[in-house]
PDB file of C-alpha atoms in Angstrom:
ATOM      1  CA  MET L   1     -32.404 -30.930 -42.367  1.00  0.00           C
ATOM      2  CA  ILE L   2     -30.042 -28.108 -43.310  1.00  0.00           C
ATOM      3  CA  GLY L   3     -31.379 -26.015 -40.426  1.00  0.00           C
ATOM      4  CA  LYS L   4     -30.777 -28.904 -38.050  1.00  0.00           C
ATOM      5  CA  ARG L   5     -27.165 -29.225 -39.263  1.00  0.00           C
ATOM      6  CA  ILE L   6     -26.559 -25.493 -38.834  1.00  0.00           C
ATOM      7  CA  GLY L   7     -28.013 -25.663 -35.321  1.00  0.00           C
ATOM      8  CA  ILE L   8     -25.699 -28.571 -34.431  1.00  0.00           C
ATOM      9  CA  MET L   9     -22.682 -26.715 -35.885  1.00  0.00           C
ATOM     10  CA  VAL L  10     -23.509 -23.544 -33.935  1.00  0.00           C
ATOM     11  CA  LEU L  11     -24.009 -25.561 -30.738  1.00  0.00           C
ATOM     12  CA  GLY L  12     -20.707 -27.407 -31.348  1.00  0.00           C
ATOM     13  CA  GLY L  13     -18.887 -24.106 -31.917  1.00  0.00           C
ATOM     14  CA  MET L  14     -20.293 -22.671 -28.694  1.00  0.00           C
ATOM     15  CA  LEU L  15     -19.149 -25.761 -26.755  1.00  0.00           C
ATOM     16  CA  ILE L  16     -15.623 -25.416 -28.208  1.00  0.00           C
ATOM     17  CA  LEU L  17     -15.506 -21.721 -27.231  1.00  0.00           C
ATOM     18  CA  LEU L  18     -16.808 -22.544 -23.762  1.00  0.00           C
ATOM     19  CA  ALA L  19     -14.177 -25.264 -23.306  1.00  0.00           C
ATOM     20  CA  ALA L  20     -11.431 -22.914 -24.509  1.00  0.00           C
ATOM     21  CA  ALA L  21     -12.585 -20.203 -22.109  1.00  0.00           C
ATOM     22  CA  CYS L  22     -12.551 -22.669 -19.214  1.00  0.00           C
ATOM     23  CA  SER L  23      -9.121 -24.025 -20.036  1.00  0.00           C
ATOM     24  CA  SER L  24      -7.503 -20.593 -20.427  1.00  0.00           C
ATOM     25  CA  ASN L  25      -8.760 -19.327 -17.053  1.00  0.00           C
ATOM     26  CA  ASN L  26      -5.565 -20.259 -15.216  1.00  0.00           C
ATOM     27  CA  CYS L  27      -4.833 -16.800 -13.835  1.00  0.00           C
ATOM     28  CA  PRO L  28      -4.008 -16.780 -10.102  1.00  0.00           C
ATOM     29  CA  LEU L  29      -6.849 -15.598  -7.878  1.00  0.00           C
ATOM     30  CA  GLU L  30      -4.433 -14.027  -5.374  1.00  0.00           C
ATOM     31  CA  ASN L  31      -2.592 -11.665  -7.707  1.00  0.00           C
ATOM     32  CA  THR L  32      -1.965  -8.639  -5.498  1.00  0.00           C
ATOM     33  CA  VAL L  33       1.736  -8.078  -4.894  1.00  0.00           C
ATOM     34  CA  LEU L  34       2.306  -6.787  -1.341  1.00  0.00           C
ATOM     35  CA  CYS L  35       5.396  -6.465   0.847  1.00  0.00           C
ATOM     36  CA  ASN L  36       4.730  -8.191   4.185  1.00  0.00           C
ATOM     37  CA  TYR L  37       6.112  -6.685   7.398  1.00  0.00           C
ATOM     38  CA  HIS L  38       5.872  -8.804  10.588  1.00  0.00           C
ATOM     39  CA  PHE L  39       6.301  -7.385  14.103  1.00  0.00           C
ATOM     40  CA  TYR L  40       8.725  -8.628  16.794  1.00  0.00           C
ATOM     41  CA  ASP L  41      10.109  -7.379  20.085  1.00  0.00           C
ATOM     42  CA  SER L  42      13.791  -6.464  20.276  1.00  0.00           C
ATOM     43  CA  GLU L  43      14.609 -10.050  21.336  1.00  0.00           C
ATOM     44  CA  GLY L  44      12.940 -11.599  18.260  1.00  0.00           C
ATOM     45  CA  THR L  45       9.644 -12.816  19.744  1.00  0.00           C
ATOM     46  CA  SER L  46       6.562 -12.312  17.555  1.00  0.00           C
ATOM     47  CA  ILE L  47       4.292  -9.630  19.069  1.00  0.00           C
ATOM     48  CA  THR L  48       1.005  -7.831  18.578  1.00  0.00           C
ATOM     49  CA  TYR L  49       1.664  -4.095  18.503  1.00  0.00           C
ATOM     50  CA  SER L  50      -1.170  -2.523  20.497  1.00  0.00           C
ATOM     51  CA  ASP L  51      -0.743   1.146  19.550  1.00  0.00           C
ATOM     52  CA  ALA L  52      -2.689   2.523  16.584  1.00  0.00           C
ATOM     53  CA  ILE L  53      -0.360   2.826  13.583  1.00  0.00           C
ATOM     54  CA  THR L  54      -0.798   4.924  10.473  1.00  0.00           C
ATOM     55  CA  ILE L  55       1.523   4.159   7.562  1.00  0.00           C
ATOM     56  CA  LYS L  56       2.024   6.633   4.737  1.00  0.00           C
ATOM     57  CA  THR L  57       4.178   6.389   1.660  1.00  0.00           C
ATOM     58  CA  LEU L  58       5.834   9.427   0.124  1.00  0.00           C
ATOM     59  CA  LEU L  59       5.314  10.079  -3.558  1.00  0.00           C
ATOM     60  CA  PRO L  60       7.662  12.157  -5.718  1.00  0.00           C
ATOM     61  CA  GLY L  61       6.982  15.874  -6.079  1.00  0.00           C
ATOM     62  CA  THR L  62       4.546  18.126  -4.253  1.00  0.00           C
ATOM     63  CA  LYS L  63       0.863  18.979  -4.456  1.00  0.00           C
ATOM     64  CA  THR L  64      -1.140  22.138  -3.812  1.00  0.00           C
ATOM     65  CA  THR L  65      -3.565  22.178  -0.900  1.00  0.00           C
ATOM     66  CA  TYR L  66      -6.207  24.768  -0.028  1.00  0.00           C
ATOM     67  CA  THR L  67      -6.912  25.317   3.680  1.00  0.00           C
ATOM     68  CA  TYR L  68     -10.098  27.088   4.765  1.00  0.00           C
ATOM     69  CA  ARG L  69     -10.482  28.560   8.264  1.00  0.00           C
ATOM     70  CA  LYS L  70     -13.383  30.345   9.912  1.00  0.00           C
ATOM     71  CA  LEU L  71     -13.654  31.299  13.575  1.00  0.00           C
ATOM     72  CA  GLY L  72     -15.837  28.800  15.436  1.00  0.00           C
ATOM     73  CA  TYR L  73     -15.820  26.262  12.587  1.00  0.00           C
ATOM     74  CA  GLN L  74     -13.699  23.233  11.798  1.00  0.00           C
ATOM     75  CA  THR L  75     -10.724  23.767   9.465  1.00  0.00           C
ATOM     76  CA  VAL L  76     -11.257  22.308   5.994  1.00  0.00           C
ATOM     77  CA  VAL L  77      -8.367  21.129   3.766  1.00  0.00           C
ATOM     78  CA  LYS L  78      -8.991  20.427   0.073  1.00  0.00           C
ATOM     79  CA  GLU L  79      -6.922  19.659  -2.993  1.00  0.00           C
ATOM     80  CA  ARG L  80      -9.050  21.944  -5.168  1.00  0.00           C
ATOM     81  CA  ARG L  81     -10.140  25.541  -4.638  1.00  0.00           C
ATOM     82  CA  ASP L  82     -13.669  25.787  -3.187  1.00  0.00           C
ATOM     83  CA  SER L  83     -15.236  29.177  -3.904  1.00  0.00           C
ATOM     84  CA  THR L  84     -18.392  28.284  -1.959  1.00  0.00           C
ATOM     85  CA  LEU L  85     -16.401  28.212   1.293  1.00  0.00           C
ATOM     86  CA  ILE L  86     -14.961  31.661   0.522  1.00  0.00           C
ATOM     87  CA  GLU L  87     -18.519  32.908  -0.057  1.00  0.00           C
ATOM     88  CA  GLN L  88     -19.424  31.485   3.390  1.00  0.00           C
ATOM     89  CA  GLY L  89     -16.734  33.630   5.025  1.00  0.00           C
ATOM     90  CA  TYR L  90     -13.831  31.176   5.242  1.00  0.00           C
ATOM     91  CA  ASN L  91     -10.280  32.473   4.831  1.00  0.00           C
ATOM     92  CA  GLU L  92      -8.266  30.567   2.227  1.00  0.00           C
ATOM     93  CA  SER L  93      -4.558  29.788   2.401  1.00  0.00           C
ATOM     94  CA  VAL L  94      -2.658  27.944  -0.342  1.00  0.00           C
ATOM     95  CA  ALA L  95       0.404  25.761   0.264  1.00  0.00           C
ATOM     96  CA  ASN L  96       2.608  23.297  -1.585  1.00  0.00           C
ATOM     97  CA  VAL L  97       3.025  20.141   0.497  1.00  0.00           C
ATOM     98  CA  ARG L  98       4.692  16.794  -0.087  1.00  0.00           C
ATOM     99  CA  ARG L  99       2.621  14.144  -1.779  1.00  0.00           C
ATOM    100  CA  ASP L 100       1.806  11.153   0.362  1.00  0.00           C
ATOM    101  CA  THR L 101      -0.725   8.346   0.422  1.00  0.00           C
ATOM    102  CA  ILE L 102      -2.124   6.582   3.490  1.00  0.00           C
ATOM    103  CA  LEU L 103      -1.641   2.811   3.221  1.00  0.00           C
ATOM    104  CA  VAL L 104      -2.746   1.855   6.765  1.00  0.00           C
ATOM    105  CA  ASN L 105      -4.977   4.214   8.747  1.00  0.00           C
ATOM    106  CA  LYS L 106      -4.977   4.115  12.574  1.00  0.00           C
ATOM    107  CA  SER L 107      -4.911   0.344  12.811  1.00  0.00           C
ATOM    108  CA  SER L 108      -4.188  -1.185  16.230  1.00  0.00           C
ATOM    109  CA  SER L 109      -3.375  -4.616  17.676  1.00  0.00           C
ATOM    110  CA  ARG L 110      -1.554  -5.759  14.577  1.00  0.00           C
ATOM    111  CA  SER L 111       1.138  -8.427  14.318  1.00  0.00           C
ATOM    112  CA  GLU L 112       1.852  -7.650  10.661  1.00  0.00           C
ATOM    113  CA  VAL L 113       1.035  -5.240   7.844  1.00  0.00           C
ATOM    114  CA  SER L 114       1.078  -5.732   4.079  1.00  0.00           C
ATOM    115  CA  VAL L 115       1.561  -2.747   1.789  1.00  0.00           C
ATOM    116  CA  PRO L 116       2.001  -2.255  -1.963  1.00  0.00           C
ATOM    117  CA  MET L 117       5.298  -1.159  -3.483  1.00  0.00           C
ATOM    118  CA  SER L 118       6.062   1.300  -6.268  1.00  0.00           C
ATOM    119  CA  TYR L 119       7.481  -0.072  -9.504  1.00  0.00           C
ATOM    120  CA  LEU L 120       8.836   3.229 -10.877  1.00  0.00           C
ATOM    121  CA  ASN L 121      10.996   4.279  -7.913  1.00  0.00           C
ATOM    122  CA  PRO L 122      14.184   2.498  -6.775  1.00  0.00           C
ATOM    123  CA  ALA L 123      13.170   2.987  -3.113  1.00  0.00           C
ATOM    124  CA  ASP L 124       9.958   3.419  -1.134  1.00  0.00           C
ATOM    125  CA  THR L 125       9.769   5.738   1.872  1.00  0.00           C
ATOM    126  CA  LEU L 126       7.288   4.610   4.524  1.00  0.00           C
ATOM    127  CA  ILE L 127       6.299   6.882   7.417  1.00  0.00           C
ATOM    128  CA  PHE L 128       5.081   5.061  10.553  1.00  0.00           C
ATOM    129  CA  GLN L 129       3.045   7.321  12.859  1.00  0.00           C
ATOM    130  CA  TYR L 130       2.003   6.138  16.326  1.00  0.00           C
ATOM    131  CA  GLU L 131      -0.969   7.337  18.343  1.00  0.00           C
ATOM    132  CA  SER L 132       0.830   7.344  21.710  1.00  0.00           C
ATOM    133  CA  ILE L 133       4.302   8.480  20.558  1.00  0.00           C
ATOM    134  CA  SER L 134       4.910  11.982  19.238  1.00  0.00           C
ATOM    135  CA  ARG L 135       7.806  10.958  17.005  1.00  0.00           C
ATOM    136  CA  GLY L 136       7.260   8.640  14.054  1.00  0.00           C
ATOM    137  CA  ASP L 137       9.605   6.307  12.222  1.00  0.00           C
ATOM    138  CA  THR L 138      10.786   6.396   8.625  1.00  0.00           C
ATOM    139  CA  LEU L 139      11.629   3.231   6.691  1.00  0.00           C
ATOM    140  CA  ILE L 140      13.476   3.439   3.390  1.00  0.00           C
ATOM    141  CA  VAL L 141      13.052   0.229   1.406  1.00  0.00           C
ATOM    142  CA  SER L 142      15.332  -0.136  -1.642  1.00  0.00           C
ATOM    143  CA  HIS L 143      14.232  -2.568  -4.335  1.00  0.00           C
ATOM    144  CA  LYS L 144      14.352  -3.599  -7.969  1.00  0.00           C
ATOM    145  CA  SER L 145      11.119  -4.197  -9.876  1.00  0.00           C
ATOM    146  CA  HIS L 146      10.469  -6.434 -12.863  1.00  0.00           C
ATOM    147  CA  ALA L 147       7.393  -7.352 -14.876  1.00  0.00           C
ATOM    148  CA  HIS L 148       5.967 -10.820 -14.298  1.00  0.00           C
ATOM    149  CA  VAL L 149       3.593 -12.531 -16.733  1.00  0.00           C
ATOM    150  CA  GLU L 150       1.907 -15.720 -15.495  1.00  0.00           C
ATOM    151  CA  LEU L 151       0.028 -16.232 -18.779  1.00  0.00           C
ATOM    152  CA  PRO L 152      -0.526 -13.730 -21.633  1.00  0.00           C
ATOM    153  CA  GLU L 153      -4.256 -13.540 -20.865  1.00  0.00           C
ATOM    154  CA  CYS L 154      -3.550 -12.701 -17.201  1.00  0.00           C
ATOM    155  CA  GLY L 155      -1.692  -9.480 -17.978  1.00  0.00           C
ATOM    156  CA  ALA L 156       1.559  -8.289 -16.395  1.00  0.00           C
ATOM    157  CA  HIS L 157       2.171  -7.542 -12.730  1.00  0.00           C
ATOM    158  CA  TYR L 158       5.312  -6.262 -11.066  1.00  0.00           C
ATOM    159  CA  TYR L 159       7.376  -8.396  -8.729  1.00  0.00           C
ATOM    160  CA  HIS L 160      10.060  -6.800  -6.550  1.00  0.00           C
ATOM    161  CA  THR L 161      13.424  -7.815  -5.117  1.00  0.00           C
ATOM    162  CA  LEU L 162      14.366  -6.059  -1.869  1.00  0.00           C
ATOM    163  CA  THR L 163      17.966  -4.855  -1.931  1.00  0.00           C
ATOM    164  CA  GLY L 164      18.195  -2.888   1.328  1.00  0.00           C
ATOM    165  CA  ILE L 165      16.248  -1.405   4.221  1.00  0.00           C
ATOM    166  CA  LYS L 166      16.938   1.121   6.957  1.00  0.00           C
ATOM    167  CA  SER L 167      14.824   2.847   9.606  1.00  0.00           C
ATOM    168  CA  THR L 168      14.828   5.495  12.300  1.00  0.00           C
ATOM    169  CA  ASP L 169      14.487   4.513  15.976  1.00  0.00           C
ATOM    170  CA  ALA L 170      11.505   6.225  17.620  1.00  0.00           C
ATOM    171  CA  ALA L 171       9.672   2.949  18.274  1.00  0.00           C
ATOM    172  CA  ILE L 172      11.665   0.624  16.020  1.00  0.00           C
ATOM    173  CA  ASP L 173      14.794  -1.060  17.353  1.00  0.00           C
ATOM    174  CA  HIS L 174      15.930  -2.430  13.987  1.00  0.00           C
ATOM    175  CA  VAL L 175      14.649  -4.010  10.762  1.00  0.00           C
ATOM    176  CA  GLU L 176      15.718  -7.063   8.786  1.00  0.00           C
ATOM    177  CA  ILE L 177      14.957  -8.481   5.330  1.00  0.00           C
ATOM    178  CA  VAL L 178      14.124 -12.193   5.662  1.00  0.00           C
ATOM    179  CA  ASN L 179      12.759 -12.861   2.160  1.00  0.00           C
ATOM    180  CA  SER L 180      13.829 -10.469  -0.568  1.00  0.00           C
ATOM    181  CA  GLU L 181      11.333 -11.693  -3.192  1.00  0.00           C
ATOM    182  CA  VAL L 182       8.012  -9.819  -3.089  1.00  0.00           C
ATOM    183  CA  ASN L 183       5.410 -11.676  -5.157  1.00  0.00           C
ATOM    184  CA  TYR L 184       1.974 -13.351  -4.985  1.00  0.00           C
ATOM    185  CA  GLN L 185       3.002 -15.891  -2.363  1.00  0.00           C
ATOM    186  CA  GLY L 186       2.407 -13.647   0.645  1.00  0.00           C
ATOM    187  CA  LEU L 187       5.522 -14.774   2.538  1.00  0.00           C
ATOM    188  CA  GLU L 188       7.069 -12.665   5.289  1.00  0.00           C
ATOM    189  CA  ASN L 189       9.500 -10.211   3.696  1.00  0.00           C
ATOM    190  CA  VAL L 190      10.641  -7.908   6.507  1.00  0.00           C
ATOM    191  CA  LYS L 191      10.926  -8.257  10.271  1.00  0.00           C
ATOM    192  CA  ILE L 192      10.354  -5.059  12.257  1.00  0.00           C
ATOM    193  CA  TYR L 193      11.782  -5.274  15.774  1.00  0.00           C
ATOM    194  CA  PHE L 194      10.137  -2.769  18.136  1.00  0.00           C
ATOM    195  CA  ASN L 195      11.951  -1.354  21.168  1.00  0.00           C
ATOM    196  CA  GLY L 196       9.275  -2.125  23.775  1.00  0.00           C
ATOM    197  CA  VAL L 197       6.944   0.854  23.365  1.00  0.00           C
ATOM    198  CA  ALA L 198       3.224  -0.051  23.054  1.00  0.00           C
ATOM    199  CA  GLU L 199       3.737  -3.786  22.773  1.00  0.00           C
ATOM    200  CA  GLU L 200       1.272  -6.346  24.126  1.00  0.00           C
TER     201      GLU L 200
END
């Protein structure tokens, strides 16, 4: 009888824990905060940009790269010294270069892109490189960041408020902030108006 009671109590406790776990699982499934850039022609019509675009973001500081060259072989660039390549007859050169990260890599026929934002820097620098245009464009996106907590068990994420944006004009005509709040909702934040190059 006592064993039966203990079994019922344990089963009841497990059901309570299971119910609590189910009720506290209210964290949003879509919890990636991205800034959404939509593409338009210079007149304001939504377009698909046909050229392949690579988007990089600049990070503060520099990094050391090691470049290995050998006649008749492909050049190899690494972030760490590779003594095996030297043993194979490669010449090594060392350089300090700017730190950057590729966010979008050679993507074509896009009508929009969504990229993450930094929460430590007051502005993000985005480099747009085009496959068919030698010059690229630079966007500087100023913003303020603040922690957002949906529920304590969900952890904190950073939301952003766009405060300004400017760009160069290789392929971009002009840019415009249409929704300054960057959050989970996935709304359009920035309109990029292209000047007619490589549009479909």
